[in-house]
Structure formats: C-alpha cells, structure tokens
Amino acid sequence: MKFLSTAAVAAIIASTALTGCNSLDIGQTMYNGYVLDEESLALIPVGSSREQVLLTMGTPSTTATFDSEVFYYISQKRERAAAFMKPRLVEQTVLAVYFDEDGVVERKANYTLQDGKVFDTISRTTPTGGRDLTFLQQLLSGAGSAGNANAARSIFQNLGQ
C-alpha cells in the first residue's frame, strides 16, 4: 500500500512538472518605435501641411539627414527565445512622408525589411571608414610605435637639462 501511494505521488509530481514545461513561455517579444495607426495615416492625405502631419502623427522618429523634407516614422518588432539571448529583428516598418519645398505632403511611402537596409536604432553606433584593429594586431603591426619613441626621447631630453 505504501509503495502504491508513493508511486501515485511521484506520478502526480512528474505530470505537473511536464505540464509546466509545456506551458512555460520564456521567449520575449519587444516593440520599439512608432505604432502606425491607419486612421491617423488617413488624416494626412497628399496636400496636407507639415503642421497637420506633426499634429496627427506626432514627432517623427528621424528626419532626412541633409534637409528636413522627409519625416520617417520607424517601428520595429524584435524577438528572443530567452532573456539572456540577443534579440533578433523580425519585422520593421518605416513610414516616410515626403514634403515639397512649400512644406506640403507630396507623397507617402511604407517600407519594410524586404525593401532595403535595416535602420539600427538600438546600438547608436556609426560605422567609420578604415580598419578596426584588435589590441594584438596593433602590437604586431607597430601602430603608434613612432609616437611612443618620440615621447620617450622628449622625456629623457627634459631629464638631461
């Protein structure tokens, strides 16, 4: 009888543990940026003013780099399987509102990941030209060794005076 009750308790614990593993949701979905609303988008037809766009859509995520004739509203969806893993970009939408020289909406465009390059709004890094050398590569190539030698010479010259 004691063996039967122990086996029953073990079976209940095992089934509870297995059920918990199946319903355990450790993944995470993160939404960043502007949430696009179709009703708000309908309120700014072609011919609307820049002020009307700002009042309806709000401040853009970014504007064109060289002139302010384009407003970009960017939204991203990222997922990760577990909290310690790096998020993976799953979906991205960029709404571009183009203005003419009078500040009137000329056209609107909606871009997705399939349309081009990913906007990296998370890392806040700017790629630069040239080569990135590791510490070991810098040591082996002698980068900066001439500057170090000149600094050492000037220190020793100053000591002799």
Tab-separated table of N, CA and C in Angstrom:
chain	number	residue	atom	x	y	z
A	1	MET	N	0.823	-1.191	0.000
A	1	MET	CA	0.000	0.000	0.000
A	1	MET	C	0.868	1.256	0.000
A	2	LYS	N	1.944	1.240	0.812
A	2	LYS	CA	2.822	2.402	0.881
A	2	LYS	C	3.516	2.649	-0.471
A	3	PHE	N	3.888	1.557	-1.160
A	3	PHE	CA	4.526	1.675	-2.465
A	3	PHE	C	3.566	2.292	-3.469
A	4	LEU	N	2.307	1.910	-3.414
A	4	LEU	CA	1.303	2.423	-4.332
A	4	LEU	C	1.066	3.915	-4.119
A	5	SER	N	1.004	4.373	-2.877
A	5	SER	CA	0.801	5.800	-2.604
A	5	SER	C	2.039	6.604	-3.001
A	6	THR	N	3.241	6.064	-2.809
A	6	THR	CA	4.469	6.751	-3.223
A	6	THR	C	4.532	6.866	-4.741
A	7	ALA	N	4.139	5.811	-5.426
A	7	ALA	CA	4.122	5.825	-6.887
A	7	ALA	C	3.094	6.834	-7.394
A	8	ALA	N	1.950	6.928	-6.753
A	8	ALA	CA	0.909	7.881	-7.155
A	8	ALA	C	1.394	9.315	-6.964
A	9	VAL	N	2.051	9.584	-5.840
A	9	VAL	CA	2.582	10.930	-5.586
A	9	VAL	C	3.657	11.272	-6.620
A	10	ALA	N	4.530	10.313	-6.928
A	10	ALA	CA	5.584	10.541	-7.930
A	10	ALA	C	4.978	10.803	-9.304
A	11	ALA	N	3.919	10.093	-9.656
A	11	ALA	CA	3.255	10.289	-10.952
A	11	ALA	C	2.610	11.670	-11.027
A	12	ILE	N	2.009	12.105	-9.950
A	12	ILE	CA	1.376	13.437	-9.924
A	12	ILE	C	2.430	14.531	-10.063
A	13	ILE	N	3.542	14.397	-9.351
A	13	ILE	CA	4.613	15.397	-9.423
A	13	ILE	C	5.213	15.434	-10.824
A	14	ALA	N	5.439	14.265	-11.427
A	14	ALA	CA	6.022	14.206	-12.767
A	14	ALA	C	5.091	14.821	-13.799
A	15	SER	N	3.795	14.518	-13.707
A	15	SER	CA	2.854	15.090	-14.682
A	15	SER	C	2.720	16.597	-14.520
A	16	THR	N	2.770	17.075	-13.290
A	16	THR	CA	2.710	18.523	-13.051
A	16	THR	C	3.955	19.212	-13.612
A	17	ALA	N	5.108	18.605	-13.425
A	17	ALA	CA	6.355	19.187	-13.925
A	17	ALA	C	6.370	19.225	-15.446
A	18	LEU	N	5.910	18.153	-16.099
A	18	LEU	CA	5.875	18.123	-17.552
A	18	LEU	C	4.862	19.105	-18.109
A	19	THR	N	3.740	19.256	-17.465
A	19	THR	CA	2.742	20.232	-17.903
A	19	THR	C	3.291	21.650	-17.774
A	20	GLY	N	4.015	21.913	-16.717
A	20	GLY	CA	4.621	23.237	-16.520
A	20	GLY	C	5.655	23.547	-17.580
A	21	CYS	N	6.401	22.531	-18.038
A	21	CYS	CA	7.411	22.755	-19.072
A	21	CYS	C	6.773	23.109	-20.397
A	22	ASN	N	5.627	22.518	-20.695
A	22	ASN	CA	4.974	22.791	-21.964
A	22	ASN	C	4.351	24.179	-22.000
A	23	SER	N	3.852	24.654	-20.883
A	23	SER	CA	3.195	25.958	-20.869
A	23	SER	C	4.151	27.092	-20.505
A	24	LEU	N	5.407	26.762	-20.275
A	24	LEU	CA	6.382	27.773	-19.873
A	24	LEU	C	6.753	28.626	-21.084
A	25	ASP	N	6.504	29.902	-21.022
A	25	ASP	CA	6.799	30.809	-22.121
A	25	ASP	C	7.960	31.699	-21.705
A	26	ILE	N	9.171	31.327	-22.120
A	26	ILE	CA	10.340	32.088	-21.704
A	26	ILE	C	10.790	33.080	-22.768
A	27	GLY	N	10.176	33.040	-23.943
A	27	GLY	CA	10.527	33.977	-25.001
A	27	GLY	C	9.977	35.359	-24.719
A	28	GLN	N	10.471	36.328	-25.492
A	28	GLN	CA	10.046	37.708	-25.271
A	28	GLN	C	9.921	38.410	-26.614
A	29	THR	N	8.875	39.189	-26.780
A	29	THR	CA	8.670	39.999	-27.967
A	29	THR	C	8.690	41.453	-27.546
A	30	MET	N	9.518	42.260	-28.234
A	30	MET	CA	9.659	43.675	-27.893
A	30	MET	C	9.259	44.533	-29.101
A	31	TYR	N	8.507	45.566	-28.841
A	31	TYR	CA	8.096	46.517	-29.871
A	31	TYR	C	8.778	47.845	-29.577
A	32	ASN	N	9.432	48.416	-30.589
A	32	ASN	CA	10.130	49.699	-30.432
A	32	ASN	C	9.640	50.675	-31.491
A	33	GLY	N	9.636	51.938	-31.153
A	33	GLY	CA	9.354	52.979	-32.127
A	33	GLY	C	7.891	53.365	-32.213
A	34	TYR	N	7.521	53.890	-33.360
A	34	TYR	CA	6.210	54.456	-33.613
A	34	TYR	C	5.214	53.345	-33.927
A	35	VAL	N	4.033	53.394	-33.343
A	35	VAL	CA	2.970	52.440	-33.645
A	35	VAL	C	2.094	53.073	-34.721
A	36	LEU	N	2.111	52.482	-35.899
A	36	LEU	CA	1.394	53.032	-37.050
A	36	LEU	C	-0.105	52.786	-36.907
A	37	ASP	N	-0.861	53.851	-37.040
A	37	ASP	CA	-2.315	53.799	-36.934
A	37	ASP	C	-2.888	54.180	-38.298
A	38	GLU	N	-3.661	53.275	-38.895
A	38	GLU	CA	-4.217	53.518	-40.231
A	38	GLU	C	-5.181	54.714	-40.243
A	39	GLU	N	-5.901	54.934	-39.163
A	39	GLU	CA	-6.821	56.073	-39.101
A	39	GLU	C	-6.059	57.394	-39.114
A	40	SER	N	-4.950	57.440	-38.377
A	40	SER	CA	-4.135	58.657	-38.373
A	40	SER	C	-3.503	58.890	-39.738
A	41	LEU	N	-3.091	57.816	-40.377
A	41	LEU	CA	-2.489	57.923	-41.707
A	41	LEU	C	-3.492	58.459	-42.722
A	42	ALA	N	-4.761	58.084	-42.565
A	42	ALA	CA	-5.808	58.566	-43.471
A	42	ALA	C	-6.079	60.059	-43.274
A	43	LEU	N	-5.734	60.614	-42.109
A	43	LEU	CA	-5.981	62.034	-41.837
A	43	LEU	C	-4.941	62.951	-42.488
A	44	ILE	N	-3.882	62.378	-43.068
A	44	ILE	CA	-2.871	63.219	-43.723
A	44	ILE	C	-2.731	62.821	-45.201
A	45	PRO	N	-3.726	63.182	-46.006
A	45	PRO	CA	-3.633	62.865	-47.435
A	45	PRO	C	-2.591	63.738	-48.115
A	46	VAL	N	-2.282	63.403	-49.353
A	46	VAL	CA	-1.369	64.223	-50.148
A	46	VAL	C	-1.966	65.622	-50.242
A	47	GLY	N	-1.139	66.649	-49.978
A	47	GLY	CA	-1.603	68.027	-49.964
A	47	GLY	C	-1.726	68.598	-48.566
A	48	SER	N	-1.551	67.759	-47.537
A	48	SER	CA	-1.602	68.239	-46.155
A	48	SER	C	-0.355	69.037	-45.822
A	49	SER	N	-0.460	69.907	-44.837
A	49	SER	CA	0.682	70.723	-44.430
A	49	SER	C	1.585	69.959	-43.453
A	50	ARG	N	2.802	70.447	-43.279
A	50	ARG	CA	3.755	69.861	-42.334
A	50	ARG	C	3.186	69.912	-40.908
A	51	GLU	N	2.522	71.013	-40.551
A	51	GLU	CA	1.939	71.153	-39.226
A	51	GLU	C	0.829	70.132	-38.983
A	52	GLN	N	0.032	69.875	-40.016
A	52	GLN	CA	-1.033	68.884	-39.889
A	52	GLN	C	-0.440	67.487	-39.660
A	53	VAL	N	0.670	67.174	-40.330
A	53	VAL	CA	1.339	65.888	-40.139
A	53	VAL	C	1.857	65.782	-38.701
A	54	LEU	N	2.478	66.849	-38.199
A	54	LEU	CA	3.002	66.831	-36.832
A	54	LEU	C	1.891	66.695	-35.799
A	55	LEU	N	0.749	67.371	-36.023
A	55	LEU	CA	-0.366	67.279	-35.088
A	55	LEU	C	-1.007	65.886	-35.106
A	56	THR	N	-1.096	65.286	-36.281
A	56	THR	CA	-1.758	63.989	-36.417
A	56	THR	C	-0.855	62.833	-36.026
A	57	MET	N	0.375	62.822	-36.555
A	57	MET	CA	1.281	61.684	-36.377
A	57	MET	C	2.237	61.871	-35.208
A	58	GLY	N	2.455	63.093	-34.787
A	58	GLY	CA	3.419	63.348	-33.722
A	58	GLY	C	4.805	63.593	-34.287
A	59	THR	N	5.774	63.721	-33.405
A	59	THR	CA	7.151	63.969	-33.808
A	59	THR	C	7.698	62.737	-34.522
A	60	PRO	N	8.374	62.907	-35.651
A	60	PRO	CA	8.905	61.743	-36.364
A	60	PRO	C	10.071	61.103	-35.614
A	61	SER	N	10.323	59.824	-35.920
A	61	SER	CA	11.463	59.120	-35.328
A	61	SER	C	12.758	59.779	-35.752
A	62	THR	N	12.845	60.194	-37.001
A	62	THR	CA	14.003	60.900	-37.524
A	62	THR	C	13.571	61.654	-38.773
A	63	THR	N	14.426	62.562	-39.223
A	63	THR	CA	14.163	63.295	-40.455
A	63	THR	C	15.319	63.052	-41.408
A	64	ALA	N	15.182	63.537	-42.629
A	64	ALA	CA	16.249	63.374	-43.612
A	64	ALA	C	17.516	64.047	-43.105
A	65	THR	N	18.666	63.505	-43.473
A	65	THR	CA	19.943	63.975	-42.956
A	65	THR	C	20.300	65.374	-43.462
A	66	PHE	N	20.094	65.633	-44.738
A	66	PHE	CA	20.578	66.888	-45.308
A	66	PHE	C	19.531	67.976	-45.411
A	67	ASP	N	18.284	67.592	-45.471
A	67	ASP	CA	17.232	68.592	-45.443
A	67	ASP	C	16.044	67.983	-44.708
A	68	SER	N	15.159	68.821	-44.239
A	68	SER	CA	14.046	68.317	-43.436
A	68	SER	C	12.798	68.127	-44.293
A	69	GLU	N	12.962	67.631	-45.493
A	69	GLU	CA	11.838	67.453	-46.393
A	69	GLU	C	11.239	66.055	-46.323
A	70	VAL	N	11.752	65.195	-45.432
A	70	VAL	CA	11.210	63.850	-45.258
A	70	VAL	C	11.109	63.545	-43.761
A	71	PHE	N	9.951	63.071	-43.334
A	71	PHE	CA	9.770	62.589	-41.965
A	71	PHE	C	9.732	61.065	-42.002
A	72	TYR	N	10.465	60.422	-41.100
A	72	TYR	CA	10.468	58.972	-41.017
A	72	TYR	C	9.865	58.548	-39.682
A	73	TYR	N	8.874	57.665	-39.727
A	73	TYR	CA	8.272	57.074	-38.540
A	73	TYR	C	8.639	55.585	-38.556
A	74	ILE	N	9.493	55.168	-37.631
A	74	ILE	CA	10.075	53.828	-37.655
A	74	ILE	C	9.499	52.983	-36.521
A	75	SER	N	9.104	51.758	-36.848
A	75	SER	CA	8.674	50.809	-35.823
A	75	SER	C	9.365	49.471	-36.067
A	76	GLN	N	9.735	48.800	-34.965
A	76	GLN	CA	10.443	47.526	-35.058
A	76	GLN	C	9.838	46.513	-34.093
A	77	LYS	N	9.892	45.262	-34.512
A	77	LYS	CA	9.477	44.145	-33.655
A	77	LYS	C	10.682	43.220	-33.529
A	78	ARG	N	11.111	42.959	-32.291
A	78	ARG	CA	12.244	42.074	-32.015
A	78	ARG	C	11.783	40.937	-31.119
A	79	GLU	N	12.380	39.773	-31.350
A	79	GLU	CA	12.058	38.597	-30.537
A	79	GLU	C	13.340	37.949	-30.051
A	80	ARG	N	13.252	37.314	-28.873
A	80	ARG	CA	14.343	36.500	-28.372
A	80	ARG	C	13.750	35.299	-27.645
A	81	ALA	N	14.454	34.171	-27.778
A	81	ALA	CA	13.946	32.917	-27.231
A	81	ALA	C	14.051	32.875	-25.708
A	82	ALA	N	15.080	33.501	-25.156
A	82	ALA	CA	15.268	33.529	-23.703
A	82	ALA	C	15.824	34.892	-23.321
A	83	ALA	N	15.709	35.234	-22.054
A	83	ALA	CA	16.095	36.564	-21.585
A	83	ALA	C	17.576	36.859	-21.781
A	84	PHE	N	18.424	35.842	-21.791
A	84	PHE	CA	19.860	36.067	-21.913
A	84	PHE	C	20.331	36.092	-23.367
A	85	MET	N	19.451	35.854	-24.316
A	85	MET	CA	19.842	35.823	-25.724
A	85	MET	C	19.681	37.203	-26.359
A	86	LYS	N	20.433	37.434	-27.431
A	86	LYS	CA	20.360	38.701	-28.161
A	86	LYS	C	19.051	38.757	-28.961
A	87	PRO	N	18.330	39.886	-28.896
A	87	PRO	CA	17.084	39.992	-29.665
A	87	PRO	C	17.355	39.956	-31.164
A	88	ARG	N	16.426	39.355	-31.897
A	88	ARG	CA	16.530	39.222	-33.342
A	88	ARG	C	15.432	40.077	-33.980
A	89	LEU	N	15.809	40.904	-34.958
A	89	LEU	CA	14.851	41.770	-35.632
A	89	LEU	C	13.967	40.919	-36.533
A	90	VAL	N	12.654	40.950	-36.274
A	90	VAL	CA	11.713	40.132	-37.010
A	90	VAL	C	10.961	40.962	-38.046
A	91	GLU	N	10.579	42.153	-37.647
A	91	GLU	CA	9.748	42.986	-38.508
A	91	GLU	C	10.126	44.450	-38.324
A	92	GLN	N	10.148	45.189	-39.432
A	92	GLN	CA	10.431	46.621	-39.352
A	92	GLN	C	9.588	47.341	-40.397
A	93	THR	N	9.019	48.453	-39.992
A	93	THR	CA	8.225	49.277	-40.891
A	93	THR	C	8.717	50.710	-40.797
A	94	VAL	N	8.963	51.325	-41.942
A	94	VAL	CA	9.370	52.722	-41.988
A	94	VAL	C	8.362	53.461	-42.856
A	95	LEU	N	7.626	54.378	-42.228
A	95	LEU	CA	6.704	55.233	-42.965
A	95	LEU	C	7.447	56.518	-43.284
A	96	ALA	N	7.574	56.829	-44.563
A	96	ALA	CA	8.246	58.053	-44.997
A	96	ALA	C	7.202	59.013	-45.553
A	97	VAL	N	7.209	60.230	-45.029
A	97	VAL	CA	6.307	61.267	-45.514
A	97	VAL	C	7.180	62.328	-46.189
A	98	TYR	N	7.020	62.462	-47.514
A	98	TYR	CA	7.838	63.378	-48.307
A	98	TYR	C	7.102	64.698	-48.495
A	99	PHE	N	7.832	65.805	-48.313
A	99	PHE	CA	7.272	67.145	-48.476
A	99	PHE	C	7.920	67.831	-49.675
A	100	ASP	N	7.172	68.738	-50.306
A	100	ASP	CA	7.780	69.557	-51.361
A	100	ASP	C	8.399	70.799	-50.731
A	101	GLU	N	8.902	71.704	-51.538
A	101	GLU	CA	9.601	72.879	-50.999
A	101	GLU	C	8.685	73.833	-50.243
A	102	ASP	N	7.360	73.711	-50.425
A	102	ASP	CA	6.407	74.554	-49.702
A	102	ASP	C	5.950	73.937	-48.382
A	103	GLY	N	6.453	72.738	-48.034
A	103	GLY	CA	6.064	72.088	-46.791
A	103	GLY	C	4.740	71.363	-46.880
A	104	VAL	N	4.364	70.930	-48.081
A	104	VAL	CA	3.112	70.217	-48.310
A	104	VAL	C	3.444	68.758	-48.631
A	105	VAL	N	2.627	67.821	-48.107
A	105	VAL	CA	2.873	66.398	-48.351
A	105	VAL	C	2.793	66.117	-49.839
A	106	GLU	N	3.911	65.593	-50.352
A	106	GLU	CA	3.999	65.271	-51.776
A	106	GLU	C	3.612	63.805	-52.014
A	107	ARG	N	4.108	62.927	-51.138
A	107	ARG	CA	3.759	61.509	-51.216
A	107	ARG	C	4.112	60.822	-49.906
A	108	LYS	N	3.538	59.637	-49.709
A	108	LYS	CA	3.831	58.806	-48.539
A	108	LYS	C	4.303	57.450	-49.042
A	109	ALA	N	5.246	56.858	-48.311
A	109	ALA	CA	5.745	55.532	-48.684
A	109	ALA	C	5.905	54.698	-47.421
A	110	ASN	N	5.609	53.411	-47.547
A	110	ASN	CA	5.725	52.492	-46.427
A	110	ASN	C	6.745	51.426	-46.806
A	111	TYR	N	7.876	51.375	-46.084
A	111	TYR	CA	8.951	50.443	-46.384
A	111	TYR	C	9.015	49.364	-45.306
A	112	THR	N	9.404	48.144	-45.706
A	112	THR	CA	9.575	47.038	-44.764
A	112	THR	C	10.991	46.502	-44.875
A	113	LEU	N	11.300	45.451	-44.148
A	113	LEU	CA	12.637	44.854	-44.180
A	113	LEU	C	13.023	44.386	-45.579
A	114	GLN	N	12.055	43.943	-46.353
A	114	GLN	CA	12.348	43.441	-47.685
A	114	GLN	C	12.737	44.561	-48.657
A	115	ASP	N	12.452	45.806	-48.294
A	115	ASP	CA	12.704	46.928	-49.192
A	115	ASP	C	14.113	47.492	-49.117
A	116	GLY	N	14.875	47.166	-48.095
A	116	GLY	CA	16.208	47.756	-48.038
A	116	GLY	C	16.933	47.504	-46.752
A	117	LYS	N	17.851	48.410	-46.447
A	117	LYS	CA	18.750	48.273	-45.312
A	117	LYS	C	18.010	48.505	-43.995
A	118	VAL	N	18.467	47.798	-42.957
A	118	VAL	CA	17.869	47.903	-41.635
A	118	VAL	C	18.351	49.173	-40.951
A	119	PHE	N	17.424	49.957	-40.380
A	119	PHE	CA	17.782	51.086	-39.538
A	119	PHE	C	18.190	50.528	-38.195
A	120	ASP	N	19.382	50.827	-37.706
A	120	ASP	CA	19.820	50.314	-36.409
A	120	ASP	C	19.637	51.414	-35.381
A	121	THR	N	18.460	51.418	-34.744
A	121	THR	CA	18.157	52.463	-33.772
A	121	THR	C	18.544	52.069	-32.366
A	122	ILE	N	19.008	50.847	-32.176
A	122	ILE	CA	19.309	50.349	-30.837
A	122	ILE	C	20.763	50.593	-30.446
A	123	SER	N	21.717	50.254	-31.318
A	123	SER	CA	23.123	50.284	-30.912
A	123	SER	C	23.699	51.696	-30.837
A	124	ARG	N	23.118	52.624	-31.565
A	124	ARG	CA	23.596	54.009	-31.577
A	124	ARG	C	25.093	54.091	-31.910
A	125	THR	N	25.512	53.317	-32.921
A	125	THR	CA	26.895	53.358	-33.380
A	125	THR	C	26.916	53.834	-34.817
A	126	THR	N	27.984	54.495	-35.186
A	126	THR	CA	28.159	54.982	-36.540
A	126	THR	C	29.345	54.262	-37.162
A	127	PRO	N	29.138	53.537	-38.269
A	127	PRO	CA	30.277	52.875	-38.900
A	127	PRO	C	31.221	53.911	-39.506
A	128	THR	N	32.510	53.661	-39.391
A	128	THR	CA	33.506	54.577	-39.925
A	128	THR	C	34.352	53.868	-40.951
A	129	GLY	N	35.085	54.640	-41.726
A	129	GLY	CA	35.986	54.071	-42.709
A	129	GLY	C	37.252	53.560	-42.046
A	130	GLY	N	38.040	52.805	-42.805
A	130	GLY	CA	39.294	52.304	-42.263
A	130	GLY	C	39.129	50.926	-41.657
A	131	ARG	N	40.196	50.472	-40.992
A	131	ARG	CA	40.197	49.138	-40.406
A	131	ARG	C	40.126	49.225	-38.893
A	132	ASP	N	39.400	48.319	-38.306
A	132	ASP	CA	39.365	48.185	-36.856
A	132	ASP	C	40.358	47.101	-36.473
A	133	LEU	N	41.422	47.476	-35.763
A	133	LEU	CA	42.442	46.520	-35.367
A	133	LEU	C	42.237	46.110	-33.917
A	134	THR	N	42.445	44.822	-33.649
A	134	THR	CA	42.403	44.359	-32.273
A	134	THR	C	43.687	44.792	-31.571
A	135	PHE	N	43.732	44.617	-30.262
A	135	PHE	CA	44.916	45.005	-29.492
A	135	PHE	C	46.143	44.251	-29.987
A	136	LEU	N	46.006	42.954	-30.237
A	136	LEU	CA	47.128	42.141	-30.691
A	136	LEU	C	47.587	42.574	-32.079
A	137	GLN	N	46.665	42.880	-32.979
A	137	GLN	CA	47.027	43.351	-34.313
A	137	GLN	C	47.780	44.678	-34.240
A	138	GLN	N	47.386	45.558	-33.325
A	138	GLN	CA	48.085	46.827	-33.177
A	138	GLN	C	49.495	46.606	-32.674
A	139	LEU	N	49.671	45.677	-31.725
A	139	LEU	CA	51.012	45.385	-31.209
A	139	LEU	C	51.917	44.818	-32.293
A	140	LEU	N	51.388	43.864	-33.078
A	140	LEU	CA	52.196	43.221	-34.103
A	140	LEU	C	52.507	44.140	-35.273
A	141	SER	N	51.609	45.071	-35.581
A	141	SER	CA	51.848	45.982	-36.703
A	141	SER	C	52.710	47.163	-36.296
A	142	GLY	N	52.900	47.385	-35.011
A	142	GLY	CA	53.724	48.500	-34.544
A	142	GLY	C	53.011	49.827	-34.634
A	143	ALA	N	51.701	49.807	-34.679
A	143	ALA	CA	50.928	51.048	-34.776
A	143	ALA	C	51.193	51.917	-33.560
A	144	GLY	N	51.575	53.133	-33.806
A	144	GLY	CA	51.807	54.069	-32.720
A	144	GLY	C	53.186	53.970	-32.100
A	145	SER	N	54.062	53.096	-32.624
A	145	SER	CA	55.373	52.927	-32.000
A	145	SER	C	56.267	54.144	-32.223
A	146	ALA	N	56.113	54.815	-33.379
A	146	ALA	CA	56.933	56.012	-33.618
A	146	ALA	C	56.556	57.118	-32.644
A	147	GLY	N	55.286	57.265	-32.377
A	147	GLY	CA	54.844	58.279	-31.427
A	147	GLY	C	55.336	57.977	-30.024
A	148	ASN	N	55.356	56.701	-29.657
A	148	ASN	CA	55.844	56.320	-28.330
A	148	ASN	C	57.333	56.586	-28.207
A	149	ALA	N	58.097	56.340	-29.276
A	149	ALA	CA	59.537	56.574	-29.240
A	149	ALA	C	59.827	58.067	-29.109
A	150	ASN	N	59.081	58.904	-29.819
A	150	ASN	CA	59.287	60.355	-29.723
A	150	ASN	C	58.946	60.859	-28.321
A	151	ALA	N	57.900	60.308	-27.732
A	151	ALA	CA	57.525	60.715	-26.379
A	151	ALA	C	58.610	60.327	-25.392
A	152	ALA	N	59.188	59.125	-25.551
A	152	ALA	CA	60.262	58.680	-24.652
A	152	ALA	C	61.501	59.555	-24.813
A	153	ARG	N	61.857	59.925	-26.064
A	153	ARG	CA	63.011	60.796	-26.301
A	153	ARG	C	62.831	62.150	-25.632
A	154	SER	N	61.622	62.715	-25.747
A	154	SER	CA	61.409	64.037	-25.160
A	154	SER	C	61.475	63.991	-23.632
A	155	ILE	N	61.040	62.890	-23.042
A	155	ILE	CA	61.121	62.759	-21.583
A	155	ILE	C	62.581	62.711	-21.140
A	156	PHE	N	63.391	61.901	-21.864
A	156	PHE	CA	64.811	61.763	-21.481
A	156	PHE	C	65.592	63.063	-21.749
A	157	GLN	N	65.199	63.801	-22.804
A	157	GLN	CA	65.868	65.067	-23.076
A	157	GLN	C	65.570	66.076	-21.976
A	158	ASN	N	64.350	66.097	-21.500
A	158	ASN	CA	63.968	67.010	-20.440
A	158	ASN	C	64.670	66.671	-19.129
A	159	LEU	N	64.967	65.394	-18.882
A	159	LEU	CA	65.671	64.998	-17.666
A	159	LEU	C	67.140	65.452	-17.688
A	160	GLY	N	67.735	65.493	-18.903
A	160	GLY	CA	69.141	65.878	-19.024
A	160	GLY	C	69.368	67.379	-18.869
A	161	GLN	N	68.348	68.169	-18.944
A	161	GLN	CA	68.545	69.623	-18.892
A	161	GLN	C	68.632	70.141	-17.496
